[in-house]
Coordinates of C-alpha atoms in Angstrom, one line a residue:
Chain A
G1 CA 0.1 -0.2 0.3
Q2 CA 1.0 3.8 -0.4
Q3 CA 3.2 5.0 2.5
L4 CA 3.6 9.0 2.7
N5 CA 6.9 9.7 2.5
Q6 CA 9.0 11.6 5.4
S7 CA 12.5 13.1 6.0
P8 CA 14.8 12.8 7.3
Q9 CA 14.6 8.9 8.5
S10 CA 16.4 9.6 11.2
M11 CA 18.0 12.5 13.1
F12 CA 20.5 13.0 15.9
I13 CA 20.2 16.4 17.8
Q14 CA 21.9 17.7 20.8
E15 CA 19.6 18.7 23.8
G16 CA 17.7 22.2 23.7
E17 CA 17.8 22.5 19.6
D18 CA 15.1 22.9 17.2
V19 CA 13.2 19.7 14.9
S20 CA 11.8 20.3 12.2
M21 CA 10.4 17.0 9.9
N22 CA 7.8 16.6 7.3
C23 CA 5.7 14.3 5.1
T24 CA 5.0 14.4 1.3
S25 CA 2.5 13.2 -0.6
S26 CA 1.4 12.2 -3.5
S27 CA -2.0 12.6 -3.5
I28 CA -4.6 15.3 -1.1
F29 CA -5.8 14.4 2.0
N30 CA -8.3 16.3 4.2
T31 CA -6.6 16.0 7.3
W32 CA -3.4 15.2 8.2
L33 CA -2.0 13.6 11.9
W34 CA 1.1 13.4 13.7
Y35 CA 1.6 10.5 16.0
K36 CA 5.0 9.7 18.1
Q37 CA 5.6 5.9 19.1
D38 CA 8.5 5.2 21.7
P39 CA 9.2 1.5 22.1
G40 CA 7.2 -1.6 23.0
E41 CA 4.6 1.3 23.0
G42 CA 1.6 2.0 20.9
P43 CA 1.5 5.3 18.4
V44 CA 0.2 8.3 19.9
L45 CA -1.3 11.0 19.2
L46 CA 0.2 14.6 19.1
I47 CA -1.5 17.2 16.6
A48 CA -4.8 16.8 14.3
L49 CA -4.8 19.3 11.5
Y50 CA -8.1 20.2 9.7
K51 CA -7.8 22.8 7.5
A52 CA -5.0 23.7 4.4
G53 CA -2.5 26.3 5.9
E54 CA -3.9 25.3 9.7
L55 CA -0.8 26.5 12.2
T56 CA -1.6 24.0 15.3
S57 CA 0.6 24.0 18.2
N58 CA 0.9 21.4 21.3
G59 CA 3.3 22.7 24.0
R60 CA 6.5 22.7 22.2
L61 CA 5.0 21.2 19.1
T62 CA 4.1 22.9 16.2
A63 CA 2.5 21.0 12.9
Q64 CA 1.8 23.2 9.5
F65 CA -1.1 21.8 6.9
G66 CA 0.3 22.4 3.9
I67 CA -1.0 24.7 1.5
T68 CA -1.2 22.3 -0.9
R69 CA -2.8 19.7 1.1
K70 CA 0.1 16.9 -0.2
D71 CA 2.4 18.1 2.6
S72 CA 3.1 18.5 6.2
F73 CA 5.6 19.5 9.1
L74 CA 6.4 18.8 12.3
N75 CA 8.7 21.1 14.5
I76 CA 9.9 20.6 18.1
S77 CA 11.7 23.2 19.8
A78 CA 14.5 22.9 23.0
S79 CA 14.2 19.1 22.5
I80 CA 14.6 16.8 25.6
P81 CA 15.4 13.6 25.8
S82 CA 12.3 12.3 26.2
D83 CA 11.7 13.2 22.9
V84 CA 13.3 10.1 21.3
G85 CA 11.5 8.3 19.8
I86 CA 9.6 7.5 15.9
Y87 CA 7.3 10.1 14.7
F88 CA 5.0 9.5 12.0
C89 CA 2.6 11.8 9.8
A90 CA -0.4 9.8 8.3
G91 CA -3.3 11.6 6.1
L92 CA -6.6 10.7 5.6
N93 CA -9.4 11.8 4.1
T94 CA -13.4 11.7 5.3
G95 CA -15.3 9.3 4.0
T96 CA -12.9 6.8 3.2
A97 CA -13.9 5.2 6.9
S98 CA -11.1 7.5 8.0
K99 CA -8.5 4.9 7.2
L100 CA -4.8 6.8 7.9
T101 CA -2.3 6.4 4.8
F102 CA 0.9 7.0 7.4
G103 CA 4.8 8.2 6.3
T104 CA 7.7 6.4 6.5
G105 CA 8.3 7.4 10.2
T106 CA 11.5 10.0 11.4
R107 CA 13.8 8.0 14.1
L108 CA 14.7 11.3 16.6
Q109 CA 17.6 10.5 19.1
V110 CA 18.3 12.7 21.1
T111 CA 21.7 13.6 22.9
L112 CA 23.1 15.4 26.0
Chain B
N1 CA -11.3 6.1 31.1
A2 CA -8.6 3.6 30.0
G3 CA -9.3 4.9 26.2
V4 CA -8.5 1.8 24.3
T5 CA -7.2 -1.6 26.0
Q6 CA -5.3 -4.8 24.2
T7 CA -4.9 -8.2 25.5
P8 CA -3.3 -9.7 25.9
K9 CA 0.1 -7.8 25.7
F10 CA 2.4 -10.9 24.9
R11 CA 1.5 -14.2 23.0
V12 CA 3.3 -17.3 21.6
L13 CA 1.6 -20.0 19.3
K14 CA 2.3 -22.2 17.5
T15 CA 2.0 -22.9 14.0
G16 CA -1.8 -23.9 12.9
Q17 CA -3.1 -22.8 16.3
S18 CA -5.6 -20.5 16.9
M19 CA -6.2 -16.9 19.3
T20 CA -8.0 -14.6 19.3
L21 CA -6.9 -10.8 20.4
L22 CA -9.6 -8.6 21.9
C23 CA -9.9 -4.5 21.7
A24 CA -11.9 -2.7 23.8
Q25 CA -12.5 1.3 23.3
D26 CA -14.5 2.9 26.2
M27 CA -14.8 6.6 23.7
N28 CA -17.9 5.5 22.1
H29 CA -16.1 5.6 19.2
E30 CA -18.2 4.4 15.8
Y31 CA -15.0 3.2 14.2
M32 CA -12.1 1.0 15.2
Y33 CA -9.2 -0.5 13.3
W34 CA -6.9 -3.7 13.1
Y35 CA -2.9 -3.2 12.2
R36 CA 0.3 -4.8 12.1
Q37 CA 3.4 -3.2 12.7
D38 CA 6.7 -5.4 11.2
P39 CA 9.9 -3.7 11.3
G40 CA 10.4 -1.8 7.4
M41 CA 6.7 -1.7 7.1
G42 CA 5.5 0.5 8.6
L43 CA 1.6 -0.2 10.0
R44 CA -0.5 -2.0 7.8
L45 CA -4.5 -2.1 7.9
I46 CA -6.0 -5.4 8.1
H47 CA -9.6 -5.1 8.6
Y48 CA -11.6 -2.2 10.1
S49 CA -15.1 -1.3 11.2
V50 CA -17.4 1.6 11.0
G51 CA -20.2 0.6 13.3
E52 CA -21.5 -2.7 15.1
G53 CA -22.2 -5.6 13.0
T54 CA -20.0 -4.5 10.2
T55 CA -16.5 -5.3 9.3
A56 CA -14.7 -4.9 6.0
K57 CA -11.3 -5.6 4.8
G58 CA -8.2 -3.7 4.4
E59 CA -4.7 -3.8 3.1
V60 CA -4.0 -7.4 5.0
P61 CA -7.0 -9.4 5.7
D62 CA -5.4 -12.8 4.5
G63 CA -5.1 -15.1 7.4
Y64 CA -7.4 -13.1 9.9
N65 CA -11.0 -12.3 10.6
V66 CA -12.9 -10.1 12.5
S67 CA -16.1 -9.4 14.7
R68 CA -17.7 -6.3 16.1
L69 CA -20.6 -7.7 17.6
K70 CA -20.1 -5.0 20.9
K71 CA -19.9 -1.0 19.8
Q72 CA -16.7 -1.0 22.1
N73 CA -15.5 -4.4 21.3
F74 CA -13.2 -5.2 18.0
L75 CA -11.7 -9.3 18.0
L76 CA -9.5 -9.9 15.7
G77 CA -8.7 -14.0 15.2
L78 CA -6.0 -15.7 13.9
E79 CA -8.0 -19.5 12.4
S80 CA -4.7 -21.4 12.1
A81 CA -1.5 -19.3 12.8
A82 CA 1.3 -19.0 10.3
P83 CA 4.8 -18.1 10.8
S84 CA 4.5 -15.0 8.9
Q85 CA 2.0 -13.6 11.5
T86 CA 4.6 -13.0 13.9
S87 CA 3.9 -9.5 14.4
V88 CA 3.0 -6.5 16.9
Y89 CA -0.7 -5.7 16.2
F90 CA -2.3 -2.6 17.4
C91 CA -5.7 -1.7 18.2
A92 CA -6.9 2.1 16.7
S93 CA -10.5 4.0 17.1
S94 CA -12.1 7.2 16.0
Y95 CA -15.0 8.8 16.5
G96 CA -15.9 8.8 12.5
Y97 CA -17.6 12.1 12.5
L98 CA -16.5 15.7 12.2
L99 CA -13.5 14.1 14.6
Y100 CA -11.6 11.6 12.6
E101 CA -8.0 10.7 14.3
Q102 CA -6.9 7.2 15.8
Y103 CA -6.3 6.4 19.0
F104 CA -4.1 3.7 19.7
G105 CA -3.6 1.1 22.0
P106 CA -0.8 -0.3 23.3
G107 CA 0.0 -3.2 21.1
T108 CA -0.1 -7.5 21.3
R109 CA 3.2 -9.1 20.2
L110 CA 2.6 -12.0 18.7
T111 CA 5.4 -14.7 17.9
V112 CA 3.8 -17.9 16.1
T113 CA 7.5 -21.0 16.1

């Protein structure tokens, strides 16, 4: 099945640095979601975006729904060690039983 | 409010054995989903349900069956387990109307020997 392209695939950053990652699709979506998955756990929803151009924050996390509806971006400011994990984007179109198309994931590692 | 729960957390099966994975949600969500997650393959949709009494096939349904007899529960069955079904299984649910984000359970790690 289709997977969305996420970049970077992985990144090492120092504590306190800002992080940016993005997700692109060849198809249009009307909803974008961002999840974080810790080892041995299920994905946890971070941010949901419902409108093209929308910018939404959740604490140190900020996500944007691209104007073309084919991409989305996630920024993490002032990273801390507990930000370590895999970040997934997911797109969906309402009316398709809300089935998600997932990104390939960005693995984030934070060094002290 | 427990959200989405899954039982069991871990299970080891021999080839040919059967088992049922249980997913329960207490958020009054209409839609429920079963996924499997394998290294390098991401999350793949097995089956889903858009309401009590309904089920539909996802991307990788072969070898699995599901039932949604009650709104809050979604069962995933393996009739005759195969080593290729060794995976981590996640259940998810969503409201399905106006709010479409999916909430995931903690997962079941299944090994088939």
